[in-house]
Coordinates of C-alpha atoms (C1' of nucleotides) in Angstrom, one line a residue:
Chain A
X93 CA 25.3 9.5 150.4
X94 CA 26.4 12.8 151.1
X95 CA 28.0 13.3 154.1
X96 CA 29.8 16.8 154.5
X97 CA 27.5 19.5 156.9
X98 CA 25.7 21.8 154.1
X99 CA 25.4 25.6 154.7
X100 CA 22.2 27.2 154.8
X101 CA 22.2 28.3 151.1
X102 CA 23.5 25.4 150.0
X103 CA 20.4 23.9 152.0
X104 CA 18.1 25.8 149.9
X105 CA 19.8 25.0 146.9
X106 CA 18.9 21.2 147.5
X107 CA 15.5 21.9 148.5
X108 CA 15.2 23.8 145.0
X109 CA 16.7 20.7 143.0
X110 CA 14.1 18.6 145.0
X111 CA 11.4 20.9 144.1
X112 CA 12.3 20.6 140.8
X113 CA 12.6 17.1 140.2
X114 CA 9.1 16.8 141.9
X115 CA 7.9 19.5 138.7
X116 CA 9.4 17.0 136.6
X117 CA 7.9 14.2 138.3
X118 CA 4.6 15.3 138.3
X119 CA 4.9 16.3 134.3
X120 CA 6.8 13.0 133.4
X121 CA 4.2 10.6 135.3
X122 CA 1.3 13.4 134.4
X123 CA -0.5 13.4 137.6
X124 CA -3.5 15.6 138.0
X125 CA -5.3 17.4 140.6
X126 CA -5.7 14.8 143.6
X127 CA -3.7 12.5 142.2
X128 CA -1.0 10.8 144.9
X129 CA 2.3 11.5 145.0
X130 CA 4.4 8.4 145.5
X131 CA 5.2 7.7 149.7
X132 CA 8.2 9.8 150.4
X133 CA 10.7 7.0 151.7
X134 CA 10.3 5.9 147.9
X135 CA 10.6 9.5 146.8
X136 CA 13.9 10.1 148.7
X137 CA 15.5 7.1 147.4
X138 CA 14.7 7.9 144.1
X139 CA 15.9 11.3 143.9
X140 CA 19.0 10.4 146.5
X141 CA 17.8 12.4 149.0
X142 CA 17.4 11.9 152.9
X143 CA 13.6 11.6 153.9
X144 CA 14.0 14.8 156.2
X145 CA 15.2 16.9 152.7
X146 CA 12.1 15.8 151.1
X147 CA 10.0 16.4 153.9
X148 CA 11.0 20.2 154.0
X149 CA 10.5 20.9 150.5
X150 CA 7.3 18.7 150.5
X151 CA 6.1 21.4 153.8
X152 CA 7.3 24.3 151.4
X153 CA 5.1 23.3 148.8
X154 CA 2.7 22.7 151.2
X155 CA 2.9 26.4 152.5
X156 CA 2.3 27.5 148.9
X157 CA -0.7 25.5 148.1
X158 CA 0.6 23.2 145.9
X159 CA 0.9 20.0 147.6
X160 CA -1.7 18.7 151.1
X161 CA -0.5 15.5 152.6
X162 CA -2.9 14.0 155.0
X163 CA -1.1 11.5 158.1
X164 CA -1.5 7.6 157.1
X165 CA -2.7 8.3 153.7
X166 CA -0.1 10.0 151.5
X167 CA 0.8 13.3 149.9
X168 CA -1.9 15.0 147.4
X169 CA -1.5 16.9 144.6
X170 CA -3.9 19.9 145.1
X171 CA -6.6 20.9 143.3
X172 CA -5.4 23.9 140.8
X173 CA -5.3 22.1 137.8
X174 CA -2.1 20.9 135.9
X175 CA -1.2 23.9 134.5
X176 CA -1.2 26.4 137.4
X177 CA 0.8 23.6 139.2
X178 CA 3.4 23.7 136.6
X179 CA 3.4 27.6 136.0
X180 CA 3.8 28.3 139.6
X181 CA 6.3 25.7 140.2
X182 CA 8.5 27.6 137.5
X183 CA 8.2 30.9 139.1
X184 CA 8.6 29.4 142.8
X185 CA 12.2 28.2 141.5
X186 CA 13.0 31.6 139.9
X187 CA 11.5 33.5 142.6
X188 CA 14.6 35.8 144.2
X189 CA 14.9 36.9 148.0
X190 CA 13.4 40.3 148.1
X191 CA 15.8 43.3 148.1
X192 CA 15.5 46.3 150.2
X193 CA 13.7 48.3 147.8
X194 CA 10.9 45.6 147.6
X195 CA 10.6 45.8 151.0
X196 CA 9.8 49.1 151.2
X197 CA 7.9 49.9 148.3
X198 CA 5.6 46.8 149.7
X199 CA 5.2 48.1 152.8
X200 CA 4.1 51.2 151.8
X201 CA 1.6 49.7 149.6
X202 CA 0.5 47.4 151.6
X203 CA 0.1 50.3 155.0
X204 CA -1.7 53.1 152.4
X205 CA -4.8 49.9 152.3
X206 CA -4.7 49.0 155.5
X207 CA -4.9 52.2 157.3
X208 CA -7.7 52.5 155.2
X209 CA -9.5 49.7 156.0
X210 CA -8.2 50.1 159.6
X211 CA -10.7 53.4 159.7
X212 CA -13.2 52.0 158.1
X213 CA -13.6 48.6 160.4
X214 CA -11.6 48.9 163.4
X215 CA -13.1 47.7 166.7
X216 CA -12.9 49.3 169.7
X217 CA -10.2 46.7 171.0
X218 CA -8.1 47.4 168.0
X219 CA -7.9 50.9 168.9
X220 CA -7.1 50.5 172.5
X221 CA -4.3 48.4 171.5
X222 CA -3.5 51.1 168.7
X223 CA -3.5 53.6 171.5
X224 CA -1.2 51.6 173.9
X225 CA 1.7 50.8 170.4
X226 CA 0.8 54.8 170.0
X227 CA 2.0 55.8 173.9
X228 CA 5.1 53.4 173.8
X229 CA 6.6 54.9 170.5
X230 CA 5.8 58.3 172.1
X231 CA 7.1 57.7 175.5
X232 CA 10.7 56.4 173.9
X233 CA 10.7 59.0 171.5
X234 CA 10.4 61.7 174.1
X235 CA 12.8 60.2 176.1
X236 CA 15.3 60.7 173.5
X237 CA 15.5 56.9 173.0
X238 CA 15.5 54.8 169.4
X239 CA 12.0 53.9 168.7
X240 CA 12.2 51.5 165.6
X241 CA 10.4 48.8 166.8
X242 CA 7.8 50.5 169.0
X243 CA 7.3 52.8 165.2
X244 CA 7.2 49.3 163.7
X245 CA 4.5 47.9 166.1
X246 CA 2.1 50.9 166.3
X247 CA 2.0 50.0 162.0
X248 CA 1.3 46.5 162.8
X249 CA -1.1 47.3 164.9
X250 CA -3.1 48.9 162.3
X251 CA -2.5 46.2 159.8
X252 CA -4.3 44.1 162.3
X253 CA -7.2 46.8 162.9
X254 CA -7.9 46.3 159.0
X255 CA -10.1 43.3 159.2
X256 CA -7.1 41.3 157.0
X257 CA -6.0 38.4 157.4
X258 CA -3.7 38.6 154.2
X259 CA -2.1 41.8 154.7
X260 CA -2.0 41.5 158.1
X261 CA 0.7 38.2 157.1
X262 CA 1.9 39.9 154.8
X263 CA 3.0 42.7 157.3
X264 CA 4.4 40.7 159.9
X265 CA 6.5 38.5 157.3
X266 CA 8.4 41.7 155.5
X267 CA 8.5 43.8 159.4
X268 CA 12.0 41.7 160.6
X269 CA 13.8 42.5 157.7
X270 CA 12.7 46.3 157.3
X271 CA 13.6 46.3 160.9
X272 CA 17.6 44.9 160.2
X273 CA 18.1 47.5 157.7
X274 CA 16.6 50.3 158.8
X275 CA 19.0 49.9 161.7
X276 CA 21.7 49.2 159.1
X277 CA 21.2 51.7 156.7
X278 CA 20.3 54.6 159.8
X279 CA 17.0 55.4 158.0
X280 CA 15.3 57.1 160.9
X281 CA 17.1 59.9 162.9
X282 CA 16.4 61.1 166.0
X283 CA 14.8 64.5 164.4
X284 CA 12.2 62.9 162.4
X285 CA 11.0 60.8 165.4
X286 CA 9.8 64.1 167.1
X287 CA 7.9 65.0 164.1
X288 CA 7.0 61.3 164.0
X289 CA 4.9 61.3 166.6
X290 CA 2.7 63.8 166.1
X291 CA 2.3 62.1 162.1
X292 CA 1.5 59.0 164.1
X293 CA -1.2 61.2 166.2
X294 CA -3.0 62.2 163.1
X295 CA -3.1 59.0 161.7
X296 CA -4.7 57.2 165.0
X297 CA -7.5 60.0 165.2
X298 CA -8.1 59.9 161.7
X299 CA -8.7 55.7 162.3
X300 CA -10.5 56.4 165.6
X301 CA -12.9 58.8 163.9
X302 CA -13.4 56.3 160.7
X303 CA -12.3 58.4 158.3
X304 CA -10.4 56.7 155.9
X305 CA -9.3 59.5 152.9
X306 CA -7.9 61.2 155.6
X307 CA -6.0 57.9 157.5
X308 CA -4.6 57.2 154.4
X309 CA -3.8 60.9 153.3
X310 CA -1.8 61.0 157.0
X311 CA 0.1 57.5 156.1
X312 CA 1.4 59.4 153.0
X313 CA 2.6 61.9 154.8
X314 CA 4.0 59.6 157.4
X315 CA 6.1 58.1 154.4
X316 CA 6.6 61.0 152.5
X317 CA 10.6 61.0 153.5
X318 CA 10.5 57.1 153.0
X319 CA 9.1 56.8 149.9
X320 CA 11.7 59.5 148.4
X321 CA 14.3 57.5 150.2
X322 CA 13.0 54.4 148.7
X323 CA 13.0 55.8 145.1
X324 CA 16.2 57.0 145.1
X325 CA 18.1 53.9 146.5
X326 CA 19.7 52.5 142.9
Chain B
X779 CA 4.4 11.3 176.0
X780 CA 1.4 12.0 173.2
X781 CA 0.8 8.5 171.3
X782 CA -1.9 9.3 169.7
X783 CA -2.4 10.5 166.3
X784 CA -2.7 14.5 165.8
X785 CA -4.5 15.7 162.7
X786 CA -3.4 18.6 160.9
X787 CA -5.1 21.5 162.7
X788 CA -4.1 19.4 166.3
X789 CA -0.9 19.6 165.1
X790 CA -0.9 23.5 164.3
X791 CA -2.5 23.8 167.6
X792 CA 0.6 22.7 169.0
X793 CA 3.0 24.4 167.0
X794 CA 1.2 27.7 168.6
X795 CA 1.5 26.4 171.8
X796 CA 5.2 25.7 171.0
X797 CA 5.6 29.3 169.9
X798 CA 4.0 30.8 173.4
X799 CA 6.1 29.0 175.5
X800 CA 9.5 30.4 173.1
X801 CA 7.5 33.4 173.4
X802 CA 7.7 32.6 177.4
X803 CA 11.2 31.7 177.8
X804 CA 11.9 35.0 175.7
X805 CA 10.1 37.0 178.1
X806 CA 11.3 35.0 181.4
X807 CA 15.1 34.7 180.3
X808 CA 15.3 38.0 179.1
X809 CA 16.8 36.9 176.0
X810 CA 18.0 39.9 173.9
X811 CA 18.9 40.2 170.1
X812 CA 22.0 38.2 169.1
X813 CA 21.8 35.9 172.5
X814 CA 21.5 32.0 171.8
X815 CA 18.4 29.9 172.5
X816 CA 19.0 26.5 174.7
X817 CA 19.8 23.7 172.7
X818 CA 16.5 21.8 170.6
X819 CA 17.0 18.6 173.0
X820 CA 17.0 21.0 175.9
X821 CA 13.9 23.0 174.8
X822 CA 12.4 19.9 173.4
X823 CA 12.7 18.6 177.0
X824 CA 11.6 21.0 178.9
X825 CA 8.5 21.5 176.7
X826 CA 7.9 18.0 176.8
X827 CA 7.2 17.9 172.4
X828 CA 9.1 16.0 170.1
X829 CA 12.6 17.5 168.9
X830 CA 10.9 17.3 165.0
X831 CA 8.0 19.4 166.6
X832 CA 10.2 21.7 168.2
X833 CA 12.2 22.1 165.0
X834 CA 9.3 23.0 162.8
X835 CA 8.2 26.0 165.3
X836 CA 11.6 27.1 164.9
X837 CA 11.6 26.9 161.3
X838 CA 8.1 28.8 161.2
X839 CA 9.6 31.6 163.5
X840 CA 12.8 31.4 160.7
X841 CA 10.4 32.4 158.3
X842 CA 9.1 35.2 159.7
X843 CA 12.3 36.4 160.5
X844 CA 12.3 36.3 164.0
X845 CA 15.2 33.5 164.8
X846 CA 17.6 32.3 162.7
X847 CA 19.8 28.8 163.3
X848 CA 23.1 28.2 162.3
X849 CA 24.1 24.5 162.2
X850 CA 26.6 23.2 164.8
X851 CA 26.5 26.4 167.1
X852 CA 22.8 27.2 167.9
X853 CA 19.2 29.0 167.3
X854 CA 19.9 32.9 167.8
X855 CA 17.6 35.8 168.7
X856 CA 16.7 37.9 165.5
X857 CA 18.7 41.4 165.7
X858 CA 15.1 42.8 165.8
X859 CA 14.6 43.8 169.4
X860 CA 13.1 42.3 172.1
X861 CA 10.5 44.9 172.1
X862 CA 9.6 44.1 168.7
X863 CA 10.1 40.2 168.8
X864 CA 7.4 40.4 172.0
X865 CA 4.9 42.4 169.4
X866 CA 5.0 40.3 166.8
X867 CA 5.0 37.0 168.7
X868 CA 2.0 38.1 170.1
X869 CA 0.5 39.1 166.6
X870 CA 1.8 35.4 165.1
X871 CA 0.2 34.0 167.8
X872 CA -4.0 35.6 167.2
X873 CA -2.5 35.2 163.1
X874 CA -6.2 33.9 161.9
X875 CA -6.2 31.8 158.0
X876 CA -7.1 34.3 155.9
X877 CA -10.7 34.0 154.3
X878 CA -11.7 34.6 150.6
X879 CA -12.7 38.1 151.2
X880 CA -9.0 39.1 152.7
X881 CA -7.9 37.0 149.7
X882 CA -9.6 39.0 147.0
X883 CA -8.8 42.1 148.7
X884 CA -5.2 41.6 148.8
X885 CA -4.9 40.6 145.5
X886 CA -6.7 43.4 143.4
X887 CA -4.5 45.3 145.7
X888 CA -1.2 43.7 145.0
X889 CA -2.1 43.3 141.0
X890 CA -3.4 47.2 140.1
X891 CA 0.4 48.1 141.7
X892 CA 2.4 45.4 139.9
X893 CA 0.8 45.5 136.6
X894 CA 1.8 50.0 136.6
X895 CA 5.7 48.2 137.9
X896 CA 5.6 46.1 134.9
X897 CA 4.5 49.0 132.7
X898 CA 7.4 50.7 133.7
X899 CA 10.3 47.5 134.4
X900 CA 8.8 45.0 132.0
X901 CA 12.1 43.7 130.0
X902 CA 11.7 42.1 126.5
X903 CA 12.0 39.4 128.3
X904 CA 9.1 39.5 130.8
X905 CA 6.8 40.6 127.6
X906 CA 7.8 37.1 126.2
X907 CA 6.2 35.1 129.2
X908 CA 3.5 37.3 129.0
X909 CA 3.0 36.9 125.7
X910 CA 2.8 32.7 126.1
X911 CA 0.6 33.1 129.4
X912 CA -1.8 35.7 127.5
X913 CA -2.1 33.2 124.2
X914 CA -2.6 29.9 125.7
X915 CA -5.6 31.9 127.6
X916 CA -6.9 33.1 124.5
X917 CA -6.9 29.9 123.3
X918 CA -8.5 28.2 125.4
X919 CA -10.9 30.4 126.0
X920 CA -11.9 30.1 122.1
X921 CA -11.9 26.5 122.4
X922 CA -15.1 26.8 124.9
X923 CA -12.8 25.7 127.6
X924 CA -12.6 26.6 131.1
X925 CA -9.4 28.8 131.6
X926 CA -9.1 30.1 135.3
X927 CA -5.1 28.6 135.6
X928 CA -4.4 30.4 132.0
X929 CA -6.2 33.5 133.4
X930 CA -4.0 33.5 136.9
X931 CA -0.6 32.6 135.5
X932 CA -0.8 35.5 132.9
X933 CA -1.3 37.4 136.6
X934 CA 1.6 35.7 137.8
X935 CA 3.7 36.8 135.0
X936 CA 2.9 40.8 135.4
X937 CA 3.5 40.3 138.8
X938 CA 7.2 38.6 138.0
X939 CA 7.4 41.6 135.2
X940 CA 6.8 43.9 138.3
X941 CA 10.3 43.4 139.2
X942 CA 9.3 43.4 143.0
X943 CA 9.9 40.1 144.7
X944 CA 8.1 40.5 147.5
X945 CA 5.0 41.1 145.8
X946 CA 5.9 38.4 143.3
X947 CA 6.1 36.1 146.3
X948 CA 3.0 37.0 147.9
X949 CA 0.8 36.8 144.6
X950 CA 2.2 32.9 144.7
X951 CA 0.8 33.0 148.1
X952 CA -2.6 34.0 147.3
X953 CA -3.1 32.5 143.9
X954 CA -3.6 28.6 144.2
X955 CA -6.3 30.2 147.7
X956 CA -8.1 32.1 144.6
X957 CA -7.6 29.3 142.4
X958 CA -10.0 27.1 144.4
X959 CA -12.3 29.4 145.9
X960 CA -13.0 30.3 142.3
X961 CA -13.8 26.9 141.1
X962 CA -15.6 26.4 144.4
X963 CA -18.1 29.5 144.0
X964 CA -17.6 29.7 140.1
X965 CA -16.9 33.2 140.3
X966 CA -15.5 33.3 136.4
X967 CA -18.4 32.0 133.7
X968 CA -17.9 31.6 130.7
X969 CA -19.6 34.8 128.6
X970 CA -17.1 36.6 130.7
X971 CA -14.4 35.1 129.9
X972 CA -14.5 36.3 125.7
X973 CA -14.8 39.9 127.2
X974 CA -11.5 38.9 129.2
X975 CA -9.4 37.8 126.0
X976 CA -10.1 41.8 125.7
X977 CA -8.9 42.9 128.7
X978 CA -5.9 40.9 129.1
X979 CA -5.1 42.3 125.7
X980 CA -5.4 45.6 126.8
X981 CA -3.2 45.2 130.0
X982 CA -0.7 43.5 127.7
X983 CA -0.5 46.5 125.4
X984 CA -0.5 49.5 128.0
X985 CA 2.8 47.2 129.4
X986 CA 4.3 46.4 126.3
X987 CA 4.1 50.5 125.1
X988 CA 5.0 51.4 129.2
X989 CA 2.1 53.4 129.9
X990 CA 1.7 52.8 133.8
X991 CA -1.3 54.5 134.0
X992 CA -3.1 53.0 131.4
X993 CA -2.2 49.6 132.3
X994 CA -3.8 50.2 135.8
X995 CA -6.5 51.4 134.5
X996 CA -7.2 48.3 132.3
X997 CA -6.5 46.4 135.2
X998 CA -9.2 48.3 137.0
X999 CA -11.5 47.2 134.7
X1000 CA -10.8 43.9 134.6
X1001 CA -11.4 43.9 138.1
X1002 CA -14.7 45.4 138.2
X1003 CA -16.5 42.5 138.3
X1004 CA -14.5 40.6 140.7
X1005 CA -14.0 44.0 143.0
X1006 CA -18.2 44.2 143.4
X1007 CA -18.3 40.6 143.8
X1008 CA -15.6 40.6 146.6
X1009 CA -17.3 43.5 148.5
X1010 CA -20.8 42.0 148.6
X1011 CA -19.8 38.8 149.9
X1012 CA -20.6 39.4 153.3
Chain C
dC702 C1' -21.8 -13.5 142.2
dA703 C1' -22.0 -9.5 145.4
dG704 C1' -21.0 -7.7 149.7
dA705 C1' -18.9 -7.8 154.3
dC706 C1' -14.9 -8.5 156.9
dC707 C1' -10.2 -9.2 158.4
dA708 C1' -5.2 -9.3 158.2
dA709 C1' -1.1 -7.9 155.8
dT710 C1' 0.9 -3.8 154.0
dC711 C1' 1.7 1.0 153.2
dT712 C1' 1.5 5.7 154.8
dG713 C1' 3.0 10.2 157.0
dG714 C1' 4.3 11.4 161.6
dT715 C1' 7.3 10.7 165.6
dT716 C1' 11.2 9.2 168.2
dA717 C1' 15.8 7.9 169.0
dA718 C1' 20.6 7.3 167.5
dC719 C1' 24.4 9.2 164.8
dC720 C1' 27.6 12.7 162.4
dA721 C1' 30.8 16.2 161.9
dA722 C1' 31.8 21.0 162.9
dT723 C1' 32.0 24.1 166.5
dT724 C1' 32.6 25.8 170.9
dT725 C1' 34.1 25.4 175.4
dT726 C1' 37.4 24.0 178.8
dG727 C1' 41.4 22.2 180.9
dT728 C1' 46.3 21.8 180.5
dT729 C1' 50.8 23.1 179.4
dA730 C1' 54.5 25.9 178.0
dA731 C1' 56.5 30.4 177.4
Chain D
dT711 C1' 50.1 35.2 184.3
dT712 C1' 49.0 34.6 179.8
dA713 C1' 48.8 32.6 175.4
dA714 C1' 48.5 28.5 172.7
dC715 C1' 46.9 24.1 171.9
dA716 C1' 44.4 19.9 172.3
dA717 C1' 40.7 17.0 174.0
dA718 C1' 35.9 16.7 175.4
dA719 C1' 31.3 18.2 175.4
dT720 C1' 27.7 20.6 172.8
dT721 C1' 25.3 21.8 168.6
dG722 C1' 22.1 21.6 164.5
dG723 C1' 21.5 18.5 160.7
dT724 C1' 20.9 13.7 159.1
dT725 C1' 19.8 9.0 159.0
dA726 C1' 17.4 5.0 160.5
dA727 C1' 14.0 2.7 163.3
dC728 C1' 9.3 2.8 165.2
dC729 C1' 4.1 3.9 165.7
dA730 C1' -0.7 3.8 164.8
dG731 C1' -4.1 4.8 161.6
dA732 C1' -5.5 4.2 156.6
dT733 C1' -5.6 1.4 152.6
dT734 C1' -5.9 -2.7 150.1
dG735 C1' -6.2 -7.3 148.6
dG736 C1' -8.1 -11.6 149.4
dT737 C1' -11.3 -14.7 151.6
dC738 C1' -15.5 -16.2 153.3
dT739 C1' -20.4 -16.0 153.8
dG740 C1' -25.1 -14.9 152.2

DNA sequence: CAGACCAATCTGGTTAACCAATTTTGTTAA
DNA sequence: TTAACAAAATTGGTTAACCAGATTGGTCTG
């Protein structure tokens, strides 16, 4: 019975052994898609665990797919087949937090597409809401003001203007932390922002109009300084 | 006090509502970046939900980066700005499940990227796993058997090779979505499947002999298919 | 012998009590 | 007046008890 207050990593760290004595579980006992999982006050006994511990890496595994538990019934293994389960539970474990450098070379990935899709489905509601994250950035700019996060949200805005639903996550989960270093690292100066405005411009006519080659030739010039910043970070 | 039951998507429906009325107190209180939330058992109060429901929304807004709570001192505002945390509450908020399309999308996306990474990051040591993943789909495959788990975890281990965690994480996202749809609207058959022995090998190679180009443009084609499926689905 | 029905049990979800570290606050001494 | 120290209140995390629906095993009836 542990009884000392764990740090947050050290948190994580449990959740992982958990995780991974549930891979082992499920390979020992070989349970297959839809198969129960034994009832989680047994589980926590068995592995030592409090029930609140297993719960939380029970949810994680939920958020990835891999496990559904359904209220007064029990939890489920889901339905990807035995060796999917046990492959991805491997690279779950092993998966790292995302450097810097991820981050960004994501984002800009991720922004060339959906500025593309952006012109080639937004509705007139997106745009208006493009327009209004378009005016904020420019209003702070011009007022001499740091404008990270309005830059951020006009980008978010066209993430959601693509149509989606997975990129658009996928944007609003990697957004905080590009946020906490760009203010750490100082990766936007007040001279670019002027110029930035007018990128930003190009790129919400270019969506407006519905034409995508040029929305997403715009985005590259938008990033041109960030991707040569991003390449040249090691 | 709620005494009934709440199924799962009752339950999410809460966890929204939760979120608003953060969002709410945000707004009201003026809370900025670095300033402490009220206690769980006074938010969980003055909601009126369960502390356990409460701390679940807070964990969801953990994850997307937007609060982050230190044990034995408090929940804290994300040094995001409150211009920014406003934004992206609101986008969390109309955050729709992603459908198969979006799915499909996003990963043809993510995958011709991380398979040029791999070309040019792969170690010996990611060619290894992708040697194992690309066999045991080979050989099952030649054994008449279905192989759609053996197909995505040779995926999975470019997108490890890739040497980019976010997009490492966010193909674990989106696989065991794909793995099901699949199986659901049998999008792989089996005549294909020989051809794909072919194409995997060729991916494998372009990596192995770090030709980036190449290797996205064997991943293009093993996307053909599945890219004119995914864009007449609607 | 098969099928319907009911109660005991088991389940995940919820609530309340508990823990130790931290933070705040009040007091005292320099 | 201020700095230092200690006690009390506050905090997120943990554990244990509780709830109502789902499951199951056995029993009774046709």
């Amino acid at each position: 019975m542990k009884l000392e207050v764990l740090t947050k990593s050290e948190n994580k760290e449990v959740q992982k052994e958990i995780i991974s004595k549930i891979r082992d579980l499920i390979d020992f006992k070989n349970l297959e898609p839809g198969d129960k999982l034994p009832s989680e006050r047994m589980l926590s006994e068995k592995f030592g665990v409090s029930r609140s511990s297993l719960r939380e890496a029970i949810q994680r595994l939920e958020f990835y797919g891999l496990l559904k538990s359904r209220p007064q019934s029990g939890t489920f293994i889901a339905d990807i087949g035995p060796i999917a389960m046990k492959g991805m539970l491997k690279d779950i474990l092993e998966l790292e937090s995302p450097d810097f450098k991820s981050l960004v070379e994501t984002r800009i990935l991720l922004e060339l597409k959906t500025c593309r899709l952006a012109a080639l489905r937004r509705t007139e509601e997106d745009l208006e809401h493009m327009k209004e994250a378009l005016d904020a950035f420019s209003a702070k700019v011009n007022n001499g003001e740091d404008a990270v996060q309005e830059d951020l949200l006009f980008h978010l805005s066209i993430a959601k203007a693509s149509g989606n639903s997975s990129m658009n996550t996928f944007m609003l989960i990697i957004t905080p932390e590009i946020i906490t270093n760009f203010e750490k690292y100082h990766v936007c100066n007040v001279n670019r922002a002027a110029l930035g405005i007018q990128e930003h411009n190009d790129i919400y006519e270019a969506i407006k109009n519905q034409d995508p080659t040029l929305a997403k030739e715009k985005m590259k010039v938008h990033f041109k300084m960030l991707y040569e910043y991003c390449y040249n970070i090691e």
